[in-house]
JSON list of C-alpha atoms in Angstrom, two decimals:
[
{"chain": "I", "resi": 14, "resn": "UNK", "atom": "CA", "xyz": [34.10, 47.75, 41.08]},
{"chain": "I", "resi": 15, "resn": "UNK", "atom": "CA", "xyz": [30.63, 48.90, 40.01]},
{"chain": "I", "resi": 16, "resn": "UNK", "atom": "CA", "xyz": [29.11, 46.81, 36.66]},
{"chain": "I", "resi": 17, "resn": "UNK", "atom": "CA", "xyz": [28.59, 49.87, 33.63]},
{"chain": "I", "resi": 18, "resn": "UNK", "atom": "CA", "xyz": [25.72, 49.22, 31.54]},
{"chain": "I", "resi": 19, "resn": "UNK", "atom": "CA", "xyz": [26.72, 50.20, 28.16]},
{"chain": "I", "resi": 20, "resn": "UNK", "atom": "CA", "xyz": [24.28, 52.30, 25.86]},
{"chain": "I", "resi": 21, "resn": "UNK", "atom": "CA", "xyz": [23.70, 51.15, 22.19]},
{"chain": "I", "resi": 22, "resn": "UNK", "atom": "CA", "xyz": [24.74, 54.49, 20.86]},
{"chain": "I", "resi": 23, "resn": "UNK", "atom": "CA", "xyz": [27.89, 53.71, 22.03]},
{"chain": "I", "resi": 24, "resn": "UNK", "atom": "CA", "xyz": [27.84, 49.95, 20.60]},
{"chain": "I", "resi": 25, "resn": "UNK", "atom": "CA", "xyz": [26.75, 51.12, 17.52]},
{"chain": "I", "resi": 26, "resn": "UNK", "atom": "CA", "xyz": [29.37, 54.18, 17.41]},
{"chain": "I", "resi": 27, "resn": "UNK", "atom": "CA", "xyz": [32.10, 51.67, 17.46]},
{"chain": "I", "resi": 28, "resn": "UNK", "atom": "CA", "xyz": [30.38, 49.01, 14.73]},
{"chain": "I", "resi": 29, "resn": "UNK", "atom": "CA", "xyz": [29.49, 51.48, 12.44]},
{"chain": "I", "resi": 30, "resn": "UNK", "atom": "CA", "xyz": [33.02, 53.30, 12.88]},
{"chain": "I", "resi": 31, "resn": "UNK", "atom": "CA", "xyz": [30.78, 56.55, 12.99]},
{"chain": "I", "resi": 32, "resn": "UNK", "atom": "CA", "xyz": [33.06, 59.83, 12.12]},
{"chain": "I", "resi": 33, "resn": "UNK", "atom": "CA", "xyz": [32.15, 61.88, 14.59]},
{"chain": "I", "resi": 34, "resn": "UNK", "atom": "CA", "xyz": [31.55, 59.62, 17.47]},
{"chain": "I", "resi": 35, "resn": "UNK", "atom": "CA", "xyz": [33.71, 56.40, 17.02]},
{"chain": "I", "resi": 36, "resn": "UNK", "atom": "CA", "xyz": [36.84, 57.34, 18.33]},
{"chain": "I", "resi": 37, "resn": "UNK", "atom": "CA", "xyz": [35.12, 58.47, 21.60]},
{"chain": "I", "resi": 38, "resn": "UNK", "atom": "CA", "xyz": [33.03, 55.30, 22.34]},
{"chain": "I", "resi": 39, "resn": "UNK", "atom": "CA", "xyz": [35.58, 53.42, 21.52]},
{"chain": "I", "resi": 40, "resn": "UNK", "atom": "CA", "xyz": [38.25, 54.72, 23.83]},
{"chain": "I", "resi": 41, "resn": "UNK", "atom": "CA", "xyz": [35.37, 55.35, 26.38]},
{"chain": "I", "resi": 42, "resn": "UNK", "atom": "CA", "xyz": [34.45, 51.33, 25.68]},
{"chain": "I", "resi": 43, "resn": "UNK", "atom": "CA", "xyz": [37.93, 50.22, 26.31]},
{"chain": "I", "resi": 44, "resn": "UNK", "atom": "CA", "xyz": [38.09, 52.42, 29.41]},
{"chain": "I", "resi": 45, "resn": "UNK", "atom": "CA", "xyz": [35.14, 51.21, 30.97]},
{"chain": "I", "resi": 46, "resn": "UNK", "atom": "CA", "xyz": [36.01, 47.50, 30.11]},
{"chain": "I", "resi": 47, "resn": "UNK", "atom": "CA", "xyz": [39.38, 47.84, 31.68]},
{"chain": "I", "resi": 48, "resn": "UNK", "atom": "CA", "xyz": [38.16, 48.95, 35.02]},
{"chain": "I", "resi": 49, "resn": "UNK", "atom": "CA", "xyz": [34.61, 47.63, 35.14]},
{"chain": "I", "resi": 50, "resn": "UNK", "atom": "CA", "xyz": [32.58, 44.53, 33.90]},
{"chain": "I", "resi": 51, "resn": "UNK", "atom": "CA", "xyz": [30.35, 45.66, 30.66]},
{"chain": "I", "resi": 52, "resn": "UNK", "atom": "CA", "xyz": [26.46, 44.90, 30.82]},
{"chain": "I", "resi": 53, "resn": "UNK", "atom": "CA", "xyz": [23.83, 44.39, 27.89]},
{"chain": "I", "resi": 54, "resn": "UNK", "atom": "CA", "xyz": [20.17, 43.98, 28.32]},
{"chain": "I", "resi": 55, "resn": "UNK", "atom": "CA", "xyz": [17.88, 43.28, 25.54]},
{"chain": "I", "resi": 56, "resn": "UNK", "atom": "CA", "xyz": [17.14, 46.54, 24.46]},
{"chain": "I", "resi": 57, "resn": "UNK", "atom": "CA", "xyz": [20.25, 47.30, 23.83]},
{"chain": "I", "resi": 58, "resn": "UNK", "atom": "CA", "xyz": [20.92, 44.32, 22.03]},
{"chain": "I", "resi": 59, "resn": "UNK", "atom": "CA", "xyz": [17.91, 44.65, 19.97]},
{"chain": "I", "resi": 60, "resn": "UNK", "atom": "CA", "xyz": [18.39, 48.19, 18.94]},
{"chain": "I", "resi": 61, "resn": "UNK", "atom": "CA", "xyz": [22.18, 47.49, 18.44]},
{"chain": "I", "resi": 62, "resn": "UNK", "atom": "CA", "xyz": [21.29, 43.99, 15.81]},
{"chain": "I", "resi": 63, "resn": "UNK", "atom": "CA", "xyz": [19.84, 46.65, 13.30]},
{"chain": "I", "resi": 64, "resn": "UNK", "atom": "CA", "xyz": [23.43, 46.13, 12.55]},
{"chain": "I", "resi": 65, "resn": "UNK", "atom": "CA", "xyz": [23.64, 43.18, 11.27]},
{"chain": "I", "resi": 66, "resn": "UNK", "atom": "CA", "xyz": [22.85, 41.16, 9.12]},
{"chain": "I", "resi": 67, "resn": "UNK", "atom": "CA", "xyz": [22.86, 37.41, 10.94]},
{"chain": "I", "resi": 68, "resn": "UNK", "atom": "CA", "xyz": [22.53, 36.65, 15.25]},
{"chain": "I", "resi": 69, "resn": "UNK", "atom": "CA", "xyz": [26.15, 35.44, 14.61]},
{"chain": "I", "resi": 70, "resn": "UNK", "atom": "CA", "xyz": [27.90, 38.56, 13.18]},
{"chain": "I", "resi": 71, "resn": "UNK", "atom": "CA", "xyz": [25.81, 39.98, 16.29]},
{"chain": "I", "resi": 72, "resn": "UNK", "atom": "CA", "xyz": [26.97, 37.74, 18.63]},
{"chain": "I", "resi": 73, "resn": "UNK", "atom": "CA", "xyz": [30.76, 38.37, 17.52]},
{"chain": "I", "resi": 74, "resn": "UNK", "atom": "CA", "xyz": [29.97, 41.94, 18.18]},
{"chain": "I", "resi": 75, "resn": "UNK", "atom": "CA", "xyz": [29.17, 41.63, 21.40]},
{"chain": "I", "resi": 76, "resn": "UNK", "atom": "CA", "xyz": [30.94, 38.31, 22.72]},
{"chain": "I", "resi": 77, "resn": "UNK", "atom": "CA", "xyz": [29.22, 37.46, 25.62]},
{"chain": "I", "resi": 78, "resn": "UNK", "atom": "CA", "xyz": [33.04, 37.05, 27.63]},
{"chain": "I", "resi": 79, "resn": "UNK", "atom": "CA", "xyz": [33.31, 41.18, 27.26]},
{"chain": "I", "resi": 80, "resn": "UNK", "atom": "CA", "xyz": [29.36, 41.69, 27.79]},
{"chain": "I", "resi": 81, "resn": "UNK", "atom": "CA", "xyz": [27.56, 40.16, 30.52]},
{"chain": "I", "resi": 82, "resn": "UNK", "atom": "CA", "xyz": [23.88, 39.95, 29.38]},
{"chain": "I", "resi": 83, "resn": "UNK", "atom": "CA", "xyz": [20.98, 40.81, 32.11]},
{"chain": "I", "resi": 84, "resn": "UNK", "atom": "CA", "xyz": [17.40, 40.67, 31.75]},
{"chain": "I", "resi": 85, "resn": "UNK", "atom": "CA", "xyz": [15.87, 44.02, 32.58]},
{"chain": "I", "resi": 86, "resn": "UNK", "atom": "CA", "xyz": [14.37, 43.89, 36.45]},
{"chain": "I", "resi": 87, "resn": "UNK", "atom": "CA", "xyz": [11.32, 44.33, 37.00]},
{"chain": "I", "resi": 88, "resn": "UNK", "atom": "CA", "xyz": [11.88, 47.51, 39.86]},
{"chain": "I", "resi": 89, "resn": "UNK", "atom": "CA", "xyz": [13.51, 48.99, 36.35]},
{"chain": "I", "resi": 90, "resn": "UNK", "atom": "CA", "xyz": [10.31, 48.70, 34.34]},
{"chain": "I", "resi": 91, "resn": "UNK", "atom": "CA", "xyz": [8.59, 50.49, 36.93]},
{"chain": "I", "resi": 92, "resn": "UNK", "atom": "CA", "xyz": [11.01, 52.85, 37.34]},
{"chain": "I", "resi": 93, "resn": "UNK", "atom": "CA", "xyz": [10.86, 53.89, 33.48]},
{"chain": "I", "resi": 94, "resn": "UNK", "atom": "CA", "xyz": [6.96, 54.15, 33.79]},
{"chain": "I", "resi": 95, "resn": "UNK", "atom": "CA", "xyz": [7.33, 56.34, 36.40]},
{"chain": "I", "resi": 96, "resn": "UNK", "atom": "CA", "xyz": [9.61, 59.01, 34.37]},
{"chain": "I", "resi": 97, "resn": "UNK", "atom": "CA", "xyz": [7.84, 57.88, 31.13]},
{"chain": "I", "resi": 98, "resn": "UNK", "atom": "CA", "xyz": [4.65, 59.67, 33.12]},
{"chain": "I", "resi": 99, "resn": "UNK", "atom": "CA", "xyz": [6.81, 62.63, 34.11]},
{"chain": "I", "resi": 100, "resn": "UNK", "atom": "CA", "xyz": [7.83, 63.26, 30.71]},
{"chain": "I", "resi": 101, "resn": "UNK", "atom": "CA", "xyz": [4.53, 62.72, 29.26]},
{"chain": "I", "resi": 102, "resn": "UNK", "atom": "CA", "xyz": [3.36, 65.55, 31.92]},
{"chain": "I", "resi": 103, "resn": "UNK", "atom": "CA", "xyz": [6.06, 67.91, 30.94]},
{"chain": "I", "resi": 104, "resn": "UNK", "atom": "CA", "xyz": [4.80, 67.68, 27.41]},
{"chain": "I", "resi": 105, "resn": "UNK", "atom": "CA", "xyz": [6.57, 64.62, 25.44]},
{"chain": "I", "resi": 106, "resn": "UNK", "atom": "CA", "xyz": [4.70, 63.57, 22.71]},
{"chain": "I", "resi": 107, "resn": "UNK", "atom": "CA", "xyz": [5.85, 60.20, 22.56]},
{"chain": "I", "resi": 108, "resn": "UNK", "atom": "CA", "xyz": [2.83, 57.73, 23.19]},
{"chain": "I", "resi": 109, "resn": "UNK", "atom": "CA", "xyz": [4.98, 54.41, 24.79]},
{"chain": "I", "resi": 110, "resn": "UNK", "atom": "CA", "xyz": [7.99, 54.23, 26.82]},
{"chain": "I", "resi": 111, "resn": "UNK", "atom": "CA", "xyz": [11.54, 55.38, 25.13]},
{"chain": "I", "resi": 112, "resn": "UNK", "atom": "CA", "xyz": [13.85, 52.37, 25.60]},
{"chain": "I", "resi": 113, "resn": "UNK", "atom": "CA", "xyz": [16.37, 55.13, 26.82]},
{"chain": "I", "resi": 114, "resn": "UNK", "atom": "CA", "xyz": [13.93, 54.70, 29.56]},
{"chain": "I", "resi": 115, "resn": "UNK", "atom": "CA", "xyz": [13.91, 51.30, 30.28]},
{"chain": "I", "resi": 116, "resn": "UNK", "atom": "CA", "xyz": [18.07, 51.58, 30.07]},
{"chain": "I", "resi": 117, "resn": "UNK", "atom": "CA", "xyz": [18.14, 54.30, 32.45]},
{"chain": "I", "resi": 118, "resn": "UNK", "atom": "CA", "xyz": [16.40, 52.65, 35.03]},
{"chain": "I", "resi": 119, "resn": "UNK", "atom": "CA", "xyz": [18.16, 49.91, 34.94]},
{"chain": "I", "resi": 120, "resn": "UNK", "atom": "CA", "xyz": [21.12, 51.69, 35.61]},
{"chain": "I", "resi": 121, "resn": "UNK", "atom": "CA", "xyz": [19.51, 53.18, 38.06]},
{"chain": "I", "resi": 122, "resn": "UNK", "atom": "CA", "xyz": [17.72, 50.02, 39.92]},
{"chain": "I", "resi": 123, "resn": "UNK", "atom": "CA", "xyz": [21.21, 47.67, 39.73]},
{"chain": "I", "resi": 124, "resn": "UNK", "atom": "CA", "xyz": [23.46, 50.96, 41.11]},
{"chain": "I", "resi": 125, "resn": "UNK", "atom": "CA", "xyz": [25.25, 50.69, 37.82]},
{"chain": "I", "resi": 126, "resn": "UNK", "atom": "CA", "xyz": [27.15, 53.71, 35.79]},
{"chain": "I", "resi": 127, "resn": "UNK", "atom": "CA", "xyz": [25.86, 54.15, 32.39]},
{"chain": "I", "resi": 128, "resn": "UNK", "atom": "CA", "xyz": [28.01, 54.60, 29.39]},
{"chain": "I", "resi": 129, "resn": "UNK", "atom": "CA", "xyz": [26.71, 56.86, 26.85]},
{"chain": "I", "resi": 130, "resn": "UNK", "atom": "CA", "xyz": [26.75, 59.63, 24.38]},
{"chain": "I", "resi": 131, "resn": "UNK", "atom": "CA", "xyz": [23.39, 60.79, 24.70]},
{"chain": "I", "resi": 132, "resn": "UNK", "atom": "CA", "xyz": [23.26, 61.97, 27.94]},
{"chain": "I", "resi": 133, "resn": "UNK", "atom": "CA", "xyz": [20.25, 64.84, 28.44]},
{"chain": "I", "resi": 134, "resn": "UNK", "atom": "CA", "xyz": [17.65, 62.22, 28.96]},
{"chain": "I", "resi": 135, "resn": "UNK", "atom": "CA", "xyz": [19.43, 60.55, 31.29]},
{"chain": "I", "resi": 136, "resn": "UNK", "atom": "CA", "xyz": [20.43, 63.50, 33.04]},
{"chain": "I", "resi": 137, "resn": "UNK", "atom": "CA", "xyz": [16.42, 65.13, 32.96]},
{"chain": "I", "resi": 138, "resn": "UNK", "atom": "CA", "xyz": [14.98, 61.90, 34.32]},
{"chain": "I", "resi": 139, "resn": "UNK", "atom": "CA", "xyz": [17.59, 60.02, 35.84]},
{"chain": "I", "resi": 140, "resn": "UNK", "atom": "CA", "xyz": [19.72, 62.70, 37.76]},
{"chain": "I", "resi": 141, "resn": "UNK", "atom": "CA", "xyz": [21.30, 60.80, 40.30]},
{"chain": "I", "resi": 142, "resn": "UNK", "atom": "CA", "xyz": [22.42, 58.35, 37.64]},
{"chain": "I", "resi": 143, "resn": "UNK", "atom": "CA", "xyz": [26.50, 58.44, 37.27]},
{"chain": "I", "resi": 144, "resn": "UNK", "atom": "CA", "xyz": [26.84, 58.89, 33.70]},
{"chain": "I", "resi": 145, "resn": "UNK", "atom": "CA", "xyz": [29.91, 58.00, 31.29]},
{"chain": "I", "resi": 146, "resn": "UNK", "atom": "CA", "xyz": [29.33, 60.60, 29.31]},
{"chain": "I", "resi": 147, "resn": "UNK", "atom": "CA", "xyz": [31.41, 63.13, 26.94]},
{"chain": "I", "resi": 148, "resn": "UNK", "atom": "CA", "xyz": [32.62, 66.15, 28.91]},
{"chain": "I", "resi": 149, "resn": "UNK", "atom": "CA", "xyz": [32.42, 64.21, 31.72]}
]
């Protein structure tokens, strides 16, 4: 049973019962939790507690029984400077690593799938990355 890291688009889809993209994530959420164990790291907690308003209503969000929380490796942070440096070279303009980065290659380093919406990044930098992706 290999671990899916789970994207904060997705986390946030579901919290913010977003129109378009709810029902997806959250029947692609329940999917993945059914089969798989669910990972967080702390980007993905940080960029989903925008959210909310306390840690708590955070922490009820994402109950640490459904979401195992890892710290992000350190073969993952050089990982994402690696493809940060190929997408600076192919013309990005951003000036510091994308956390999509950072969440990528942790997927990547720990052999897990990632669960997301958003998956051309992943799929430019990361292509041997299984995605959970729609249309997939």
């Amino acid at each position: 049973m290999k671990s899916v890291l789970v994207d904060s688009n997705v986390l946030l889809d579901v919290a913010t019962e977003d129109p378009r993209w709810s029902g997806w994530s959250s029947t692609a959420l329940e999917a993945a939790g059914n089969r798989s164990s669910l990972v967080i790291n702390p980007l993905i907690y940080a960029e989903v507690s925008i959210r909310f308003a306390t840690i708590e209503e955070l922490e009820w969000a994402l109950p640490a029984v459904l979401f195992r929380r890892e710290a992000l490796p350190y073969e993952a942070g050089f990982l994402a400077g690696k493809v940060f440096l190929k997408y600076r070279r192919q013309g990005g303009s951003k000036p510091t690593p994308l956390p999509d980065f950072y969440i990528g290659a942790h997927a990547a380093v720990a052999g897990y799938q990632l669960l997301t919406r958003d998956a051309s990044r992943y799929r430019t930098y990361f292509p041997r990355l299984e995605l959970l992706a729609p249309g997939r």
